[in-house]
CSV table of C-alpha atoms in Angstrom, one decimal:
chain,number,residue,atom,x,y,z
A,1,MET,CA,-6.2,-2.2,20.7
A,2,GLN,CA,-3.3,-1.8,23.1
A,3,LEU,CA,0.2,-2.5,21.8
A,4,PHE,CA,3.2,-2.9,24.1
A,5,ILE,CA,6.6,-1.7,22.8
A,6,ARG,CA,9.3,-4.1,23.6
A,7,GLU,CA,12.7,-2.7,24.5
A,8,VAL,CA,15.2,-2.7,21.6
A,9,ILE,CA,18.7,-3.7,22.9
A,10,VAL,CA,21.5,-3.8,20.3
A,11,VAL,CA,24.3,-6.1,21.3
A,12,GLU,CA,27.4,-6.3,19.1
A,13,PRO,CA,28.4,-9.9,18.4
A,14,THR,CA,32.0,-11.2,18.9
A,15,ASP,CA,34.1,-12.2,15.9
A,16,ASN,CA,33.5,-15.9,16.6
A,17,GLN,CA,29.7,-15.3,16.8
A,18,ARG,CA,29.8,-13.4,13.4
A,19,THR,CA,31.2,-16.5,11.7
A,20,LYS,CA,28.5,-18.7,13.1
A,21,MET,CA,25.5,-16.5,12.9
A,22,PRO,CA,23.4,-16.6,9.7
A,23,VAL,CA,23.1,-13.1,8.3
A,24,LYS,CA,19.6,-11.8,8.2
A,25,PRO,CA,18.9,-9.3,5.5
A,26,LEU,CA,18.2,-5.8,6.7
A,27,VAL,CA,14.6,-4.5,6.2
A,28,SER,CA,14.2,-0.8,5.9
A,29,VAL,CA,10.7,0.3,7.0
A,30,VAL,CA,9.5,3.6,5.6
A,31,LEU,CA,6.8,5.2,7.7
A,32,ILE,CA,5.4,8.5,6.3
A,33,PHE,CA,3.1,10.7,8.3
A,34,LEU,CA,1.3,14.0,8.2
A,35,ASN,CA,-0.5,15.2,11.4
A,36,GLU,CA,-1.0,11.6,12.7
A,37,GLU,CA,-0.6,12.4,16.4
A,38,LYS,CA,-3.7,10.2,17.2
A,39,PHE,CA,-2.3,7.0,15.6
A,40,ILE,CA,1.4,7.3,14.9
A,41,GLU,CA,2.6,5.7,18.2
A,42,GLU,CA,0.5,2.6,17.5
A,43,ALA,CA,2.0,2.3,14.0
A,44,ILE,CA,5.6,2.7,15.4
A,45,ALA,CA,4.8,0.2,18.2
A,46,SER,CA,3.7,-2.4,15.7
A,47,VAL,CA,7.1,-2.1,13.9
A,48,ILE,CA,9.1,-2.3,17.1
A,49,ALA,CA,7.0,-5.3,18.1
A,50,GLN,CA,8.0,-7.3,15.1
A,51,THR,CA,9.5,-10.8,15.8
A,52,TYR,CA,12.0,-10.2,13.0
A,53,ASP,CA,14.9,-8.2,14.6
A,54,ASN,CA,17.0,-6.9,11.7
A,55,TRP,CA,15.2,-3.7,10.7
A,56,GLU,CA,15.6,0.0,10.6
A,57,LEU,CA,12.7,2.4,10.8
A,58,LEU,CA,12.7,5.7,8.8
A,59,LEU,CA,10.1,8.1,10.1
A,60,VAL,CA,9.4,10.6,7.3
A,61,ASP,CA,7.6,13.8,8.4
A,62,ASP,CA,5.7,15.4,5.5
A,63,GLY,CA,5.4,18.8,7.2
A,64,SER,CA,3.3,17.9,10.2
A,65,THR,CA,1.9,20.8,12.3
A,66,ASP,CA,0.6,18.8,15.3
A,67,SER,CA,2.5,16.8,17.9
A,68,SER,CA,3.3,13.9,15.6
A,69,SER,CA,6.7,15.5,14.8
A,70,SER,CA,7.8,15.5,18.4
A,71,ILE,CA,6.4,12.0,18.9
A,72,ALA,CA,8.6,10.7,16.0
A,73,GLN,CA,11.6,12.6,17.3
A,74,LYS,CA,11.1,11.1,20.7
A,75,TYR,CA,11.3,7.5,19.2
A,76,SER,CA,14.3,8.5,17.1
A,77,ALA,CA,16.1,9.6,20.2
A,78,GLN,CA,15.1,6.6,22.3
A,79,TYR,CA,15.9,4.0,19.7
A,80,SER,CA,18.7,5.9,17.9
A,81,SER,CA,20.5,2.8,16.5
A,82,VAL,CA,17.4,1.6,14.6
A,83,VAL,CA,15.0,4.6,14.2
A,84,LYS,CA,15.8,7.7,12.1
A,85,TYR,CA,13.7,10.9,11.9
A,86,LEU,CA,13.6,12.5,8.4
A,87,GLN,CA,11.9,15.6,7.0
A,88,HIS,CA,11.9,17.7,3.9
A,89,PRO,CA,13.9,21.0,3.8
A,90,ASN,CA,12.3,23.7,5.8
A,91,HIS,CA,9.7,21.2,7.1
A,92,GLN,CA,7.9,21.3,3.8
A,93,ASN,CA,4.7,19.4,2.9
A,94,ARG,CA,5.8,17.6,-0.3
A,95,GLY,CA,3.2,14.8,-0.5
A,96,MET,CA,3.2,11.1,0.0
A,97,SER,CA,5.3,10.1,-3.1
A,98,ALA,CA,8.1,12.6,-2.3
A,99,SER,CA,8.1,11.5,1.3
A,100,ARG,CA,8.3,7.8,0.5
A,101,ASN,CA,11.1,8.6,-2.0
A,102,LEU,CA,13.0,10.4,0.8
A,103,GLY,CA,12.8,7.3,2.9
A,104,ILE,CA,13.9,5.1,0.1
A,105,GLU,CA,16.9,7.4,-0.6
A,106,GLN,CA,18.0,7.0,3.0
A,107,ALA,CA,17.2,3.2,3.3
A,108,GLU,CA,20.1,0.8,3.7
A,109,GLY,CA,18.1,-2.5,3.6
A,110,GLU,CA,18.1,-5.2,1.0
A,111,TYR,CA,14.3,-5.1,1.4
A,112,ILE,CA,12.0,-2.1,1.9
A,113,ALA,CA,8.6,-2.1,3.5
A,114,PHE,CA,6.1,0.7,3.8
A,115,ILE,CA,3.6,1.6,6.5
A,116,ASP,CA,1.4,4.6,6.9
A,117,GLY,CA,1.2,6.5,10.1
A,118,ASP,CA,-2.3,5.3,10.9
A,119,ASP,CA,-1.9,1.6,10.1
A,120,VAL,CA,-0.8,-1.4,12.2
A,121,TRP,CA,1.2,-4.5,11.4
A,122,LEU,CA,0.8,-7.9,13.0
A,123,PRO,CA,4.0,-9.1,14.8
A,124,GLN,CA,4.9,-11.8,12.3
A,125,LYS,CA,4.7,-9.7,9.2
A,126,LEU,CA,8.4,-9.1,8.5
A,127,ALA,CA,9.6,-12.5,9.6
A,128,GLN,CA,7.1,-14.3,7.4
A,129,GLN,CA,7.5,-12.0,4.4
A,130,VAL,CA,11.3,-12.1,4.5
A,131,ALA,CA,11.2,-15.9,4.7
A,132,ILE,CA,8.9,-16.0,1.6
A,133,MET,CA,11.2,-13.6,-0.3
A,134,GLN,CA,14.3,-15.7,0.4
A,135,ALA,CA,12.5,-18.8,-0.7
A,136,GLN,CA,11.2,-17.1,-3.9
A,137,PRO,CA,14.2,-15.5,-5.6
A,138,ASP,CA,12.2,-14.7,-8.7
A,139,ALA,CA,9.7,-12.5,-6.7
A,140,ALA,CA,10.4,-8.8,-6.6
A,141,LEU,CA,7.8,-8.3,-3.9
A,142,VAL,CA,5.5,-10.1,-1.6
A,143,CYS,CA,2.1,-9.0,-0.1
A,144,GLY,CA,-0.8,-10.5,1.7
A,145,ARG,CA,-4.5,-9.8,2.1
A,146,THR,CA,-5.1,-6.6,3.9
A,147,LYS,CA,-7.8,-6.2,6.6
A,148,TRP,CA,-9.9,-3.1,6.1
A,149,TRP,CA,-10.1,-2.1,9.8
A,150,TYR,CA,-13.1,-0.2,10.9
A,151,GLY,CA,-13.3,-1.9,14.3
A,152,TRP,CA,-10.3,0.0,15.8
A,153,THR,CA,-12.9,2.2,17.4
A,154,GLY,CA,-14.1,-0.7,19.6
A,155,LYS,CA,-17.7,-0.1,18.6
A,156,PRO,CA,-19.6,-3.4,17.7
A,157,GLU,CA,-21.2,-1.8,14.7
A,158,ASP,CA,-17.7,-0.8,13.3
A,159,LYS,CA,-16.2,-4.3,14.0
A,160,GLN,CA,-19.0,-5.8,11.9
A,161,ARG,CA,-17.7,-3.7,8.9
A,162,ASP,CA,-14.2,-5.2,9.1
A,163,PHE,CA,-13.3,-7.4,6.1
A,164,ILE,CA,-10.2,-9.0,4.7
A,165,GLN,CA,-9.8,-8.3,0.9
A,166,THR,CA,-10.3,-11.1,-1.5
A,167,LEU,CA,-8.0,-11.5,-4.5
A,168,ASP,CA,-9.2,-13.3,-7.6
A,169,LEU,CA,-5.8,-14.9,-8.2
A,170,PRO,CA,-4.0,-18.0,-7.0
A,171,LEU,CA,-2.8,-17.4,-3.5
A,172,ASP,CA,0.5,-18.6,-2.0
A,173,ALA,CA,1.8,-18.4,-5.5
A,174,LEU,CA,4.1,-16.5,-7.8
A,175,ILE,CA,2.1,-14.2,-10.1
A,176,GLU,CA,3.8,-13.3,-13.4
A,177,PRO,CA,3.3,-9.8,-15.0
A,178,PRO,CA,1.0,-8.3,-15.9
A,179,GLN,CA,-1.7,-10.5,-14.2
A,180,LEU,CA,-1.7,-8.6,-10.9
A,181,LEU,CA,-2.1,-5.2,-12.6
A,182,LEU,CA,-5.0,-6.5,-14.8
A,183,LEU,CA,-6.8,-7.5,-11.6
A,184,PHE,CA,-6.3,-4.0,-10.1
A,185,LEU,CA,-7.8,-2.4,-13.1
A,186,THR,CA,-11.0,-4.3,-12.9
A,187,ASN,CA,-11.3,-4.6,-9.1
A,188,GLU,CA,-10.1,-1.7,-6.9
A,189,TRP,CA,-10.5,-3.7,-3.7
A,190,ALA,CA,-7.6,-5.8,-4.9
A,191,SER,CA,-5.0,-3.0,-4.4
A,192,LEU,CA,-1.8,-3.8,-2.6
A,193,HIS,CA,-1.2,-2.4,0.8
A,194,ASP,CA,1.5,-4.3,2.8
A,195,ILE,CA,4.2,-5.0,0.3
A,196,LEU,CA,7.8,-6.0,1.1
A,197,VAL,CA,10.0,-5.1,-2.0
A,198,ARG,CA,13.5,-5.8,-3.0
A,199,GLN,CA,15.5,-2.5,-3.1
A,200,LYS,CA,16.9,-3.4,-6.5
A,201,ALA,CA,13.4,-3.6,-8.0
A,202,ILE,CA,12.5,-0.2,-6.6
A,203,ALA,CA,15.7,1.3,-8.1
A,204,THR,CA,14.8,-0.3,-11.5
A,205,VAL,CA,11.3,1.3,-11.7
A,206,GLY,CA,12.5,4.7,-10.2
A,207,GLY,CA,10.5,4.6,-7.0
A,208,TYR,CA,7.4,6.7,-6.6
A,209,ASN,CA,6.3,9.5,-9.0
A,210,ASP,CA,6.4,12.9,-7.3
A,211,SER,CA,3.7,14.1,-9.7
A,212,PHE,CA,1.3,12.0,-7.7
A,213,PRO,CA,1.5,13.7,-4.2
A,214,GLY,CA,-1.7,12.0,-2.8
A,215,MET,CA,-4.4,9.7,-4.1
A,216,TYR,CA,-3.3,6.9,-6.4
A,217,GLU,CA,0.4,7.5,-5.7
A,218,ASP,CA,0.7,3.9,-4.5
A,219,GLN,CA,-1.1,2.4,-7.5
A,220,VAL,CA,1.3,4.2,-9.8
A,221,PHE,CA,4.3,2.6,-8.0
A,222,HIS,CA,2.6,-0.8,-7.8
A,223,ALA,CA,1.7,-0.7,-11.5
A,224,LYS,CA,5.4,-0.1,-12.5
A,225,LEU,CA,6.4,-3.0,-10.2
A,226,CYS,CA,3.7,-5.4,-11.5
A,227,LEU,CA,4.5,-4.7,-15.1
A,228,ASN,CA,8.2,-5.3,-14.7
A,229,PHE,CA,8.4,-8.1,-12.0
A,230,SER,CA,6.8,-11.2,-10.6
A,231,ALA,CA,5.0,-10.9,-7.3
A,232,TYR,CA,4.3,-13.5,-4.6
A,233,ILE,CA,0.7,-13.2,-3.2
A,234,ALA,CA,0.3,-14.9,0.2
A,235,ASP,CA,-3.0,-16.1,1.7
A,236,GLN,CA,-2.3,-14.3,5.0
A,237,CYS,CA,-3.2,-11.0,6.6
A,238,TRP,CA,-0.4,-9.0,8.1
A,239,CYS,CA,-1.7,-5.5,8.0
A,240,LEU,CA,-4.6,-3.6,9.6
A,241,TYR,CA,-5.6,-0.8,7.2
A,242,ARG,CA,-7.3,1.7,9.5
A,243,GLN,CA,-10.4,3.4,8.1
A,244,HIS,CA,-11.2,6.8,9.5
A,245,PRO,CA,-12.6,10.1,8.2
A,246,GLN,CA,-9.2,11.9,8.1
A,247,ALA,CA,-7.6,9.3,5.9
A,248,CYS,CA,-6.7,10.4,2.4
A,249,THR,CA,-8.4,7.4,0.8
A,250,PHE,CA,-11.5,7.8,2.9
A,251,GLN,CA,-11.9,11.5,2.0
A,252,THR,CA,-11.4,10.9,-1.7
A,253,HIS,CA,-13.7,8.0,-1.9
A,254,ASP,CA,-16.3,9.9,0.1
A,255,THR,CA,-16.7,12.4,-2.8
A,256,ASP,CA,-17.6,11.1,-6.3
A,257,ARG,CA,-15.7,14.0,-7.9
A,258,GLY,CA,-12.5,13.4,-5.9
A,259,TYR,CA,-12.5,9.7,-6.9
A,260,PHE,CA,-13.4,10.4,-10.5
A,261,THR,CA,-10.5,12.9,-10.9
A,262,ALA,CA,-7.9,10.7,-9.2
A,263,ARG,CA,-8.9,7.6,-11.1
A,264,LYS,CA,-8.9,9.4,-14.5
A,265,THR,CA,-5.4,10.9,-13.8
A,266,PHE,CA,-4.0,7.5,-12.9
A,267,LEU,CA,-5.4,5.9,-16.1
A,268,ILE,CA,-4.1,8.6,-18.3
A,269,TRP,CA,-0.6,8.3,-16.7
A,270,LEU,CA,-0.8,4.5,-17.1
A,271,LYS,CA,-1.7,4.6,-20.8
A,272,SER,CA,1.2,6.9,-21.4
A,273,TYR,CA,3.6,4.7,-19.5
A,274,LEU,CA,2.4,1.6,-21.3
A,275,GLN,CA,2.8,3.3,-24.7
A,276,ILE,CA,6.4,4.2,-23.9
A,277,GLN,CA,7.5,1.1,-22.1
A,278,PHE,CA,5.2,-1.7,-23.1
A,279,GLU,CA,3.8,-0.9,-26.6
A,280,ASN,CA,2.4,-4.4,-27.3
A,281,THR,CA,1.1,-5.3,-23.8
A,282,GLU,CA,-2.3,-6.9,-23.3
A,283,VAL,CA,-2.9,-4.3,-20.6
A,284,LEU,CA,-3.3,-1.3,-22.9
A,285,PRO,CA,-6.8,-2.4,-24.3
A,286,VAL,CA,-8.0,-2.9,-20.7
A,287,VAL,CA,-6.8,0.6,-19.8
A,288,ASP,CA,-8.5,2.1,-22.9
A,289,ARG,CA,-11.8,0.4,-21.9
A,290,GLU,CA,-11.5,1.7,-18.3
A,291,LEU,CA,-10.4,5.2,-19.4
A,292,TRP,CA,-13.3,5.5,-21.9
A,293,HIS,CA,-15.8,5.8,-19.0
A,294,TYR,CA,-13.8,8.8,-17.6
A,295,LEU,CA,-13.3,10.6,-20.9
A,296,HIS,CA,-17.0,10.2,-21.8
A,297,PRO,CA,-18.9,10.3,-18.5
A,298,GLN,CA,-22.3,11.2,-20.0
A,299,GLN,CA,-22.2,8.3,-22.5
A,300,SER,CA,-21.0,6.0,-19.7
A,301,ARG,CA,-23.9,6.9,-17.5
A,302,ILE,CA,-26.4,6.3,-20.3
A,303,LEU,CA,-24.8,2.9,-21.0
A,304,ALA,CA,-24.9,2.0,-17.3
A,305,LYS,CA,-28.7,2.8,-17.2
A,306,ILE,CA,-29.3,0.7,-20.2
A,307,HIS,CA,-27.5,-2.2,-18.6
A,308,ARG,CA,-29.5,-1.8,-15.4
A,309,LEU,CA,-32.7,-1.8,-17.4
A,310,LYS,CA,-31.7,-4.9,-19.3
A,311,ASP,CA,-30.9,-6.6,-16.0
A,312,MET,CA,-34.3,-5.5,-14.5
A,313,SER,CA,-36.1,-6.8,-17.6
A,314,LYS,CA,-34.3,-10.1,-17.5
A,315,ASN,CA,-35.1,-10.6,-13.7
A,316,PHE,CA,-38.8,-9.7,-14.4
A,317,VAL,CA,-39.0,-12.3,-17.2
A,318,GLU,CA,-37.5,-14.9,-14.9
A,319,ARG,CA,-40.0,-14.2,-12.2
A,320,ILE,CA,-43.1,-14.5,-14.4
A,321,LYS,CA,-42.0,-17.7,-16.1
């Protein structure tokens, strides 16, 4: 895929124009990256190519050691009025949560959007999401159905693996808490990936948790949002979620132990959060059921084998009838 970066020209309006022009809310886009020299220009280009024109881009460097730092600094210099380069003190690697929080701290927008350094937005994302948020004042966030993007390689066999996630919820509708979180707990493919959030909502839940530097850091943040606020789920795809061997999610899911540990840590945190903040919530029994499998892995495997045997027996009986 080839993206063309349009020239960003900032023209100050006259006083008369200011009184006539409708004020578009500013969107702060937080792009975090760590050694993304292969993909970061395409991610940046997809933000610059947005049809919505009132945005700022915060490029947060999480201690990169490749050329992605200089690439980000180049864009910050070229588009200095709308693009800012950020890094941790002494160019430290602090993790994804701390990096997103750094971007949030520097953001000036009414809305905040997040993009990783290896993903790509479609051009209408911000325009359409802002329009939805302005039409849905009760929604703290909006998101669409993300495309899991294997076909970026151009190989036919990879393109065949592409899919757009399905969400077993009403689409183009406002979802009240905690329904969205309940879906995440039982269907991991339902995770959010391209949210636009009100800055006030982020401040209310305290942003990301620095204790989750990598895997499941976004689920922790989304869980807090979905427990406290309504969300609008659109039946549209605005984000291409690139799948490649160097991606954090890809690496963790590629190892059973990595996934097991990350999921268990998330569920333990969520149970504690619910007990403190939402003592009587219907989510807690669901978390307990999910967590049981991780606290008792041997018993869980035995139960899984029993269920498989029951299914096989049932299928066999059906065939011989």
